[in-house]
Coordinates of C-alpha atoms and ligand atoms in Angstrom, one line a residue:
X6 CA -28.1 -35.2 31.8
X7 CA -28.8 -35.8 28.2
X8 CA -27.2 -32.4 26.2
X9 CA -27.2 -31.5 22.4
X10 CA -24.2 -29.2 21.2
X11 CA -24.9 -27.4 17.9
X12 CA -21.7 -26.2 16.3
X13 CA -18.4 -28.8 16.4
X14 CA -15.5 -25.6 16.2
X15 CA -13.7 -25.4 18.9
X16 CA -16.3 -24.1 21.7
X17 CA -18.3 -27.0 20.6
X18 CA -16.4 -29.8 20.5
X19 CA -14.4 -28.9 23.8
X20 CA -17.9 -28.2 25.4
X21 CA -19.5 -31.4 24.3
X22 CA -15.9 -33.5 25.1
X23 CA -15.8 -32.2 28.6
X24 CA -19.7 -32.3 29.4
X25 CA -19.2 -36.3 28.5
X26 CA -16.1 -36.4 30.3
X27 CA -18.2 -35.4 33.1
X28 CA -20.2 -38.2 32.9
X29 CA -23.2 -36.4 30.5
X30 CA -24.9 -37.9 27.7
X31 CA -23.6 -35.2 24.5
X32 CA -24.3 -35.2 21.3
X33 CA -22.4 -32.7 19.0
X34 CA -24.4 -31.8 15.7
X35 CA -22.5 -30.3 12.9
X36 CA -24.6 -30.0 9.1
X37 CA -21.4 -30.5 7.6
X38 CA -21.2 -34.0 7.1
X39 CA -17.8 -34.6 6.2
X40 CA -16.8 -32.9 9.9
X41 CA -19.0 -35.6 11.7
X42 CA -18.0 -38.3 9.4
X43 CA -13.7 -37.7 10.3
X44 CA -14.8 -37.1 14.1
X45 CA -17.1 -40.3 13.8
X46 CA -13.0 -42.5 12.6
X47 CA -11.5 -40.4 15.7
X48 CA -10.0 -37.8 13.3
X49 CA -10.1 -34.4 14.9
X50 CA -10.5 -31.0 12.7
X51 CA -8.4 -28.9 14.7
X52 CA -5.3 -28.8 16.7
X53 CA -5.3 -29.1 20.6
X54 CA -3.2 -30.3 22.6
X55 CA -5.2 -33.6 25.0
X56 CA -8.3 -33.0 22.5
X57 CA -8.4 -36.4 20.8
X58 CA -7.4 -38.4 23.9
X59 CA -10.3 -37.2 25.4
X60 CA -12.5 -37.6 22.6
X61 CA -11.9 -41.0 21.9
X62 CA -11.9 -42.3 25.8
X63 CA -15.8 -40.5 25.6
X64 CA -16.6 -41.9 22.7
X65 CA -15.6 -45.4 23.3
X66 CA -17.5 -45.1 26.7
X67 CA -20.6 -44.3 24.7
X68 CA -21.1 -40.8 26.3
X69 CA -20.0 -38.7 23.0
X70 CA -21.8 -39.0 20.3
X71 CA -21.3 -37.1 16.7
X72 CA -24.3 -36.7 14.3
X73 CA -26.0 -34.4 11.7
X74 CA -29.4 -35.1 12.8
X75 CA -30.2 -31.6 14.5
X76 CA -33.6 -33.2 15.4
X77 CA -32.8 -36.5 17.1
X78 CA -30.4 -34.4 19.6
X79 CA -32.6 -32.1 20.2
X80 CA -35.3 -34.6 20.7
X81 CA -33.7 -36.2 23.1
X82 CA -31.9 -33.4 25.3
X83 CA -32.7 -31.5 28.5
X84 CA -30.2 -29.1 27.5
X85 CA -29.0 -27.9 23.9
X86 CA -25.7 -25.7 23.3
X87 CA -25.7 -23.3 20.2
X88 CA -22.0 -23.3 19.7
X89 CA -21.6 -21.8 16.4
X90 CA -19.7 -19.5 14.7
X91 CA -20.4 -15.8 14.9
X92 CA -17.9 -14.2 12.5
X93 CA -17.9 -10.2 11.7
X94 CA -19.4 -8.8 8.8
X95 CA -17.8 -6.0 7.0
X96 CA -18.8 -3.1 9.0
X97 CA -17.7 -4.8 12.0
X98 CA -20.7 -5.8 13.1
X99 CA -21.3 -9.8 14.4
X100 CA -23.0 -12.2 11.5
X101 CA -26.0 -13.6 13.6
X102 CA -26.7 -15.8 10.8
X103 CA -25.7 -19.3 12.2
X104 CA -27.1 -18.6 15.3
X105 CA -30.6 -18.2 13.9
X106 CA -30.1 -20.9 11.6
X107 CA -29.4 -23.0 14.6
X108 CA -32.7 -21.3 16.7
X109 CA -34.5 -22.4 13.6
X110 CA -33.5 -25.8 13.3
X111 CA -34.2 -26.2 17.3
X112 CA -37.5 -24.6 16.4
X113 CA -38.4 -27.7 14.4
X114 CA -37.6 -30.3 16.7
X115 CA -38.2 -28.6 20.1
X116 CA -40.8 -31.3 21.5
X117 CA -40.9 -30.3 25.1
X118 CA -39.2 -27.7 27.9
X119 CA -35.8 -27.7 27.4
X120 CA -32.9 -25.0 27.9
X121 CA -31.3 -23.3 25.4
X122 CA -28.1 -22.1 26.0
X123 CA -26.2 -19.0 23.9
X124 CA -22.5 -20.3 24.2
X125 CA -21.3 -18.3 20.9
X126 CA -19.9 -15.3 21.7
X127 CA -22.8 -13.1 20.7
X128 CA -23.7 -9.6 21.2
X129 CA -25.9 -8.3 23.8
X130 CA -29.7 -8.9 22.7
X131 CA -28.9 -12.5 21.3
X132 CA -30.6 -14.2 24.0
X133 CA -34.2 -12.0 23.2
X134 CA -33.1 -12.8 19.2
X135 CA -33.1 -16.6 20.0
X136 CA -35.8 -16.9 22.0
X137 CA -37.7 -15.0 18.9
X138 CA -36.3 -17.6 16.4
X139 CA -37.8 -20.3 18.1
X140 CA -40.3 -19.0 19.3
X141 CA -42.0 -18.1 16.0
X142 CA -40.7 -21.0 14.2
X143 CA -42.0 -23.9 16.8
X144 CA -44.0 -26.5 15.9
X145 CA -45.0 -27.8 18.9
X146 CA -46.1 -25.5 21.4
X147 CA -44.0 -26.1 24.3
X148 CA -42.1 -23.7 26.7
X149 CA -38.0 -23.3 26.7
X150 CA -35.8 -20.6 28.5
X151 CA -32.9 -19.1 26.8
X152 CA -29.8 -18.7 28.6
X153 CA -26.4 -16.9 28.2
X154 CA -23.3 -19.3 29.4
X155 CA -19.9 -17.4 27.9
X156 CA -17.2 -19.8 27.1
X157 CA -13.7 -18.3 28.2
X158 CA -11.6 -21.1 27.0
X159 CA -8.2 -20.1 24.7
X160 CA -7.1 -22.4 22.2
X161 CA -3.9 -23.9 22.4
X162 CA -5.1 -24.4 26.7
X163 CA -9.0 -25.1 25.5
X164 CA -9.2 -28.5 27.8
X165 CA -7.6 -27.1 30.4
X166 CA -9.5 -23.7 30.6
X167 CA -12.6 -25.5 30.3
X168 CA -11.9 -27.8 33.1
X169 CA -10.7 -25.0 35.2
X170 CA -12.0 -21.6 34.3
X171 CA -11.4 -18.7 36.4
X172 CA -15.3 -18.9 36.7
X173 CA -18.6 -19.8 35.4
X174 CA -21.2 -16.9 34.3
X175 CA -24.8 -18.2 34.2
X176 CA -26.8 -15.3 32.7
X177 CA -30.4 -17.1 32.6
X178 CA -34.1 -15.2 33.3
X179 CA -35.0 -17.0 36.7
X180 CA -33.1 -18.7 39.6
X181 CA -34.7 -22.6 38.6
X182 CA -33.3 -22.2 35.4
X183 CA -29.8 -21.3 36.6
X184 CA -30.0 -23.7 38.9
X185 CA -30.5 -26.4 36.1
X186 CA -27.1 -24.8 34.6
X187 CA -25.0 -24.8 38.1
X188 CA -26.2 -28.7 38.5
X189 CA -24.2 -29.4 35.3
X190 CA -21.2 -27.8 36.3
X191 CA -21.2 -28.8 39.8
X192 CA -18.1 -31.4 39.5
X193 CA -15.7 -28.7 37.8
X194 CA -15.9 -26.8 41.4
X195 CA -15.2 -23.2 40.5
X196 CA -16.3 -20.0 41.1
X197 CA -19.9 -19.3 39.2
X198 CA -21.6 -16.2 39.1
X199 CA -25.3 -16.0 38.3
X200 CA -26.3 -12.7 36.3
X201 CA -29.1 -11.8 34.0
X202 CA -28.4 -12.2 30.2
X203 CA -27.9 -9.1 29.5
X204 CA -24.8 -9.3 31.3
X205 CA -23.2 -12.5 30.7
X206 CA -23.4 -11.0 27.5
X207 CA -21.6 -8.3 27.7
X208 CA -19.3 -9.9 30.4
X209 CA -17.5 -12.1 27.6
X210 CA -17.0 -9.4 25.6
X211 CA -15.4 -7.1 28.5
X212 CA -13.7 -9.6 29.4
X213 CA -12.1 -10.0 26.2
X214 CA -12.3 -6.0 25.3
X215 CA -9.7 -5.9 28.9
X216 CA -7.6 -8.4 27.7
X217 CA -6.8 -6.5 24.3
X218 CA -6.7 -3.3 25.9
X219 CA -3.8 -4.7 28.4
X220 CA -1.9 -6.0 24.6
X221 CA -2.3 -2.8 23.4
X222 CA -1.3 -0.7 26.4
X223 CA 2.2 -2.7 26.8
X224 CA 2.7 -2.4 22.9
X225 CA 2.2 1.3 23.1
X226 CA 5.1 1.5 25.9
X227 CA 7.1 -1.0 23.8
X228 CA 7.1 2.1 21.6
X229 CA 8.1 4.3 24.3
X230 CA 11.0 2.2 25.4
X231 CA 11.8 1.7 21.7
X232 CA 12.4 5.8 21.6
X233 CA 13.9 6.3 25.3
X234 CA 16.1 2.9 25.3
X235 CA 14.3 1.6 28.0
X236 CA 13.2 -2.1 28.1
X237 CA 9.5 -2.7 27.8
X238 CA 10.6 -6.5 29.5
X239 CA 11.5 -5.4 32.7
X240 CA 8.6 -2.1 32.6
X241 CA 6.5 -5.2 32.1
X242 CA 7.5 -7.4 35.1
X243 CA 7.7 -4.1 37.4
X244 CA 4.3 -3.0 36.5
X245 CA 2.6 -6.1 36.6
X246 CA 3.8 -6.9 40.4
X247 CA 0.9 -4.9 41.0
X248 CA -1.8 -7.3 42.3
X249 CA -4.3 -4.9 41.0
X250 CA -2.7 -5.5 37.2
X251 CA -1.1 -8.7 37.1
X252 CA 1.9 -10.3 34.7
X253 CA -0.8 -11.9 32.5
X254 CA -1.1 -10.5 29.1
X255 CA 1.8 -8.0 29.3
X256 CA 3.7 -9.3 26.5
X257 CA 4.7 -7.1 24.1
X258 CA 5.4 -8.0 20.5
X259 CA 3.7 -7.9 17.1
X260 CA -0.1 -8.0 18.7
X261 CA -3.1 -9.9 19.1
X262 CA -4.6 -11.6 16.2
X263 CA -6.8 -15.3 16.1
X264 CA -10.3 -15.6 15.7
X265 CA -11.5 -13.5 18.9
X266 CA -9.8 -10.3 19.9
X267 CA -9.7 -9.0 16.6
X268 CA -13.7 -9.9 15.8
X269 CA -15.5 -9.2 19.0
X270 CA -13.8 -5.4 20.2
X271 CA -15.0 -4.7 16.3
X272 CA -18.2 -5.9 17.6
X273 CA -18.5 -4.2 20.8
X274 CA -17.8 -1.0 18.8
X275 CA -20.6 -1.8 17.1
X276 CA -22.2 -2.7 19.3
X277 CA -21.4 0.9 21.5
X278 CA -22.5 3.0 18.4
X279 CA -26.0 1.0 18.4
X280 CA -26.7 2.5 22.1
X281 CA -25.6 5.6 20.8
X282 CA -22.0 5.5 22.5
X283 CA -18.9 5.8 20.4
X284 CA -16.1 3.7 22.6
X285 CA -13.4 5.9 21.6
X286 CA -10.7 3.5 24.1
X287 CA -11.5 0.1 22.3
X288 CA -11.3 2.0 18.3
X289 CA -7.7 3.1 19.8
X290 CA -6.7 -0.7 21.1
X291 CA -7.7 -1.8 17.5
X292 CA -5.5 1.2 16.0
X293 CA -2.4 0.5 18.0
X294 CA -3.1 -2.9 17.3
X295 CA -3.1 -2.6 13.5
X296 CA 0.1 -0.2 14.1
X297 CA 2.4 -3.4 15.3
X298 CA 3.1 -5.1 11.8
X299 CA 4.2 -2.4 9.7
X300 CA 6.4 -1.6 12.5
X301 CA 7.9 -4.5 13.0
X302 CA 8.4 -4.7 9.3
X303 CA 10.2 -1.0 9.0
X304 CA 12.5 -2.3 12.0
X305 CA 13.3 -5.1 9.4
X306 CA 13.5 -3.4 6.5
X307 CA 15.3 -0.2 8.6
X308 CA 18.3 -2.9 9.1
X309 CA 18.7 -5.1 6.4
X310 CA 17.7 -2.8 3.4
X311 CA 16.7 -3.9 0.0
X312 CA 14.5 -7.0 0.5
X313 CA 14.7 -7.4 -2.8
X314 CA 16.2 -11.1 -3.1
X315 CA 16.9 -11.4 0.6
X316 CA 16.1 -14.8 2.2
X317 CA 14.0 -14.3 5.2
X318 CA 13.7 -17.4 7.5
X319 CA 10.1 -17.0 9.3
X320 CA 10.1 -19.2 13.0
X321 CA 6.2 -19.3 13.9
X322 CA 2.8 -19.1 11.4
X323 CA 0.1 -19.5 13.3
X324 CA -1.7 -16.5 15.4
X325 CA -0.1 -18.0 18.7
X326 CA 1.5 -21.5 20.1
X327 CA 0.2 -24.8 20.3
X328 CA -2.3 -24.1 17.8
X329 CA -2.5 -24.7 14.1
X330 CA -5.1 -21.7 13.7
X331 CA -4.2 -19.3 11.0
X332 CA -7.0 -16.6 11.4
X333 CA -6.2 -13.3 11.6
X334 CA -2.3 -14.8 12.3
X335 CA 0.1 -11.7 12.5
X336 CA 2.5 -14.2 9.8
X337 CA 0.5 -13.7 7.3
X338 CA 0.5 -10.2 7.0
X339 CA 4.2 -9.8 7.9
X340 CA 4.8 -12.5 5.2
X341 CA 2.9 -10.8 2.2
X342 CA 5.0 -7.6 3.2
X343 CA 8.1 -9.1 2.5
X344 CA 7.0 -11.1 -0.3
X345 CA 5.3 -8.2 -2.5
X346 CA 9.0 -6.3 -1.8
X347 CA 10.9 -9.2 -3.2
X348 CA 12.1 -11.2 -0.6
X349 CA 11.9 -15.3 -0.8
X350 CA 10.5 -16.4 2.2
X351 CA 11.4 -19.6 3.6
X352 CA 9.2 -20.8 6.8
X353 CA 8.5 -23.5 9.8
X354 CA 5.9 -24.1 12.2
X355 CA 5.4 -27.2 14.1
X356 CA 1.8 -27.6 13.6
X357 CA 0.2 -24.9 10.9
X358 CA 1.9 -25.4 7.7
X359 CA -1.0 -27.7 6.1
X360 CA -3.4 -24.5 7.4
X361 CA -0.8 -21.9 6.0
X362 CA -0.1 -24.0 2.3
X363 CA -3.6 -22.4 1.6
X364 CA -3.4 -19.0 2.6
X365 CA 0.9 -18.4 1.8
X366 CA 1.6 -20.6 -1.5
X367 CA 4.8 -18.8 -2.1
X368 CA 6.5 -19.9 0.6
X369 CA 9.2 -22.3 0.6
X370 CA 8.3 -24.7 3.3
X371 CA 11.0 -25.9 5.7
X372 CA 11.3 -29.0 8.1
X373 CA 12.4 -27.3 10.7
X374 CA 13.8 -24.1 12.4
X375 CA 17.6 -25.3 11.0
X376 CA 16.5 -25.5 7.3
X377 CA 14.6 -22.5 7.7
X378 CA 18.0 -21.2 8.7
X379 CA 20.2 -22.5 5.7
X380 CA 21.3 -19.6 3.7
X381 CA 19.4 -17.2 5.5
X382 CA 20.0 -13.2 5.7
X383 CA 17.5 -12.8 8.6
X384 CA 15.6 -14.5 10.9
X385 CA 11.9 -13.9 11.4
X386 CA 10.4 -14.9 15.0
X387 CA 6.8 -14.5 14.5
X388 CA 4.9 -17.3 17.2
X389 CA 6.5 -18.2 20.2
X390 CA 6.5 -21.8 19.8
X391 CA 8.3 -23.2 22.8
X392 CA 10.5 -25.3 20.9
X393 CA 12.5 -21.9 19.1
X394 CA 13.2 -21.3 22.6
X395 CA 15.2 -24.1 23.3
X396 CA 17.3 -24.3 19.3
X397 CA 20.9 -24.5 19.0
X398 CA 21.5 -21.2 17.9
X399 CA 25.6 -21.8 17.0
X400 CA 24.1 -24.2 14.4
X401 CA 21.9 -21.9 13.8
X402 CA 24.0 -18.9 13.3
X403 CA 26.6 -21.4 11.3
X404 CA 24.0 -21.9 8.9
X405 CA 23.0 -18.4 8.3
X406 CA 24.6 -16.3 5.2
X407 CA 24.1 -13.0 7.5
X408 CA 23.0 -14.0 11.4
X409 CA 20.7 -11.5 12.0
X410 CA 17.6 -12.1 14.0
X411 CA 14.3 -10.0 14.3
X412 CA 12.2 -11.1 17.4
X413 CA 8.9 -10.1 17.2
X414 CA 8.3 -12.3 19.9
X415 CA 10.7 -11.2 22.7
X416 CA 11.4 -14.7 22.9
X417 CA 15.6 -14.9 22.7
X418 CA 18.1 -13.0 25.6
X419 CA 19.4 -10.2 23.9
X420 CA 22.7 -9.5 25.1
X421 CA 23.7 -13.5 24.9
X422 CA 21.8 -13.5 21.8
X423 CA 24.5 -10.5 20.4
X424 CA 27.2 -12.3 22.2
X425 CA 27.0 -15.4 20.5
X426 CA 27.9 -13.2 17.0
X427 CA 23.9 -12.2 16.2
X428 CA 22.7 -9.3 14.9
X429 CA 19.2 -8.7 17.4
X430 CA 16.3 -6.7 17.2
X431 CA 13.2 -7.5 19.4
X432 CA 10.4 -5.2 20.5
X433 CA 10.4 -2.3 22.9
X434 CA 14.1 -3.5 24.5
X435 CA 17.5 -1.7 23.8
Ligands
LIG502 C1 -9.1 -15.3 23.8 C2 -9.3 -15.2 25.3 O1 -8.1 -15.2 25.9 C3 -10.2 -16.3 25.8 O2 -10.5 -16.1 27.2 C4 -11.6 -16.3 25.0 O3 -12.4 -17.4 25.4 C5 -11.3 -16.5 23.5 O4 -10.4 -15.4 23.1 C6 -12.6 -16.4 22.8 O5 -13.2 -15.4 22.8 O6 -13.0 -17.4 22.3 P1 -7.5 -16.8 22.2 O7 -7.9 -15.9 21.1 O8 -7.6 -18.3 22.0 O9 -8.4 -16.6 23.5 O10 -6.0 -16.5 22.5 P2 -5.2 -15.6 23.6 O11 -4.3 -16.4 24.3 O12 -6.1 -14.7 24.4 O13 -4.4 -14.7 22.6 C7 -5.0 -13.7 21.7 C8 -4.0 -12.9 21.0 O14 -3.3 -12.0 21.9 C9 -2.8 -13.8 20.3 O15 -2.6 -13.3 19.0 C10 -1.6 -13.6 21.2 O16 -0.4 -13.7 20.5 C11 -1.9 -12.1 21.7 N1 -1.2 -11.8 23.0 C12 -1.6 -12.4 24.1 C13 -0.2 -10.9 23.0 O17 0.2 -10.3 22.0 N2 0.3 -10.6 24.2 C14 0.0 -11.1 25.4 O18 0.5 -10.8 26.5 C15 -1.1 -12.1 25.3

């Protein structure tokens, strides 16, 4: 199948990568030019892990194709992928604005029936809203179904989720046109569920409203255990044995953050008060969520005191591992804390420091986690980076002027951590 992609962040380009990979014709279509013009020498704007392999293997194999002519690709494909960013305005609310720029520009070129497929994470209504765009914007006149494909994908995993999804959700108005959809993702060979749009719309945004509300339950027992000397590890682990729960997204630590979590349950709020209901559960995950940081930081400053001079060593910057994404990452609130009450900050992360130069220019930035280390009076876990799980800490500790650690991570042992002479504070464990 011949397919356009509109958008080249990270839905985008993993769709359009794993759609050639599959053996489809793709084009990816960015209007920055500079973005098409690095992906066009092989150089990739982001940070995930087996992305540029696969790129490059497509791309040689003349299957992947990066552009700025919107109209050529759209020309050309049976299907076209609006893949674009959908950030939040300031009341919360999601900026539709690329999306209909997008609708518009397919508007222009549409020369015959194709399928248009919402893969932004959009609010319920999008689909009607696209299908409006183009609809009064055409110049030819020509018929085209809208559909609603959520993309599930996490960064740091993107090829990997995408290949293997815990399912497909095909919200599209009639059973041909899904059909079309379930064609193209035949060869992946997982579940797929065929809905209305409507509600593959609002199943991407449960989905990820669920996920939150799990975070911000365990952080809220953290608290508990924090106050009865219980440990929020093993509460964890004992309550997620439960098939009807599950281990996944039980850790507890300084919160969610990233481009998604954050963004979209401000949007389903939104989108809530709209119908007239105020989601009163999802405005209290976003409040224990915003809770985390200056707790973390009062457990900090609770057993060092003064900041005022200290050197804090941060381990981790960007919003989780094996990315280099600094949106919404918990580091650089936790960071600016210590930095407006004097401390010096010194800092590693294996793959976001270029991304965090921009947003943190006071801090001093280290090699690795042992430099970070030098001189230190604390120790800062803020991403669980697999690598700080496997450091020497004697070397560490040696190179320490106070070895003190505060995990916001629950990433270290505690009691071997204490044995081997540190001072350790996590979350939610004794
Ligand atoms: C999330 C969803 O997991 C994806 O399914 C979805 O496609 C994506 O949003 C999206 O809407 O595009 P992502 O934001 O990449 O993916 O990362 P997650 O792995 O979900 O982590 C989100 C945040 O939750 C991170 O800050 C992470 O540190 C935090 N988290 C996660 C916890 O604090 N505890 C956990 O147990 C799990």
């Amino acid at each position: 199948m011949n397919i356009c992609v509109i958008g080249t962040g990270y839905v985008g380009l993993v769709t359009g990568v794993i759609f050639a990979d599959l053996g489809n014709d793709v084009t990816c279509v960015d209007k920055i030019k500079e973005k098409i013009d690095s992906l066009n020498k092989g150089i990739m704007p982001i940070y995930e892990p087996g992305l540029e392999e696969m790129v490059k293997r497509n791309v040689v194999d003349n299957r992947l194709f990066f552009s700025t002519d919107l109209h050529g690709a759209v020309e050309k494909a049976e299907i076209i992928f609006i893949c674009v960013g959908t950030p939040p305005k300031d009341n919360g609310e999601t900026d539709l604005s690329y999306v209909e720029g997008a609708a518009k520009g397919i508007a222009k070129s549409i020369n015959g029936y194709k399928i248009v497929v919402n893969k932004s994470t959009v609010p319920v209504g999008t689909g009607d809203f696209v299908r409006k765009v183009i609809e009064k914007n055409k110049i030819h006149n020509t018929d085209f179904d809208v559909v609603s494909n959520p993309e599930f994908l996490r960064e740091g995993s993107a090829i990997a989720d995408a290949l293997s999804p815990d399912r497909i959700i095909i919200g599209a108005p009639t059973k041909q046109v899904a059909v079309k959809l379930l064609e193209l993702y035949a060869t992946i060979g997982r579940p797929m569920l065929i809905t209305d749009v409507y509600s593959a719309e609002i199943i991407k945004y449960a989905s990820n409203a669920f996920l939150a509300m799990k975070i911000s339950f365990i952080n809220a027992i953290a608290d508990i255990c924090e106050l009865a000397g219980a440990n929020v590890t093993d509460v964890a682990k004992g309550v997620g044995y439960d098939s009807r729960i599950g281990q996944a997204f039980l850790n507890a630590g300084l919160g969610f953050g990233g481009s998604c979590f954050p963004k979209d349950i401000q949007s389903l709020v939104h989108t809530a008060e709209k119908f007239g209901y105020n989601f009163k559960l999802l405005k209290s995950i976003l409040d224990i969520n915003k809770e985390r940081v200056p707790h973390f930081v009062e457990i900090i400053k609770d057993k060092i005191g003064e900041l005022k001079g200290k050197i804090i060593g941060v381990l981790g910057l960007s919003f989780k591992p094996d990315t280099d994404d600094m949106r919404d990452a918990k580091s650089v609130e936790i960071i600016n804390i210590l930095l407006n009450e004097g401390a010096v900050i010194k800092a590693y992360d294996p793959v976001a420091m270029e991304n965090a130069k921009k947003i943190l220019p006071a801090v001093k930035y280290c090699a690795n986690a042992y430099e970070v280390s030098e001189g230190a009076d604390a120790i800062v876990v803020i991403t669980e980076w697999r690598e700080f799980k496997l450091l020497n800490m004697e070397r560490i500790k040696n190179l320490m002027r106070k070895p003190a650690i505060f995990d916001g991570r629950n990433i270290y042992d505690a009691e071997r951590t204490r044995k081997m002479g540190f001072e350790y504070y996590s979350i939610g464990r004794p």
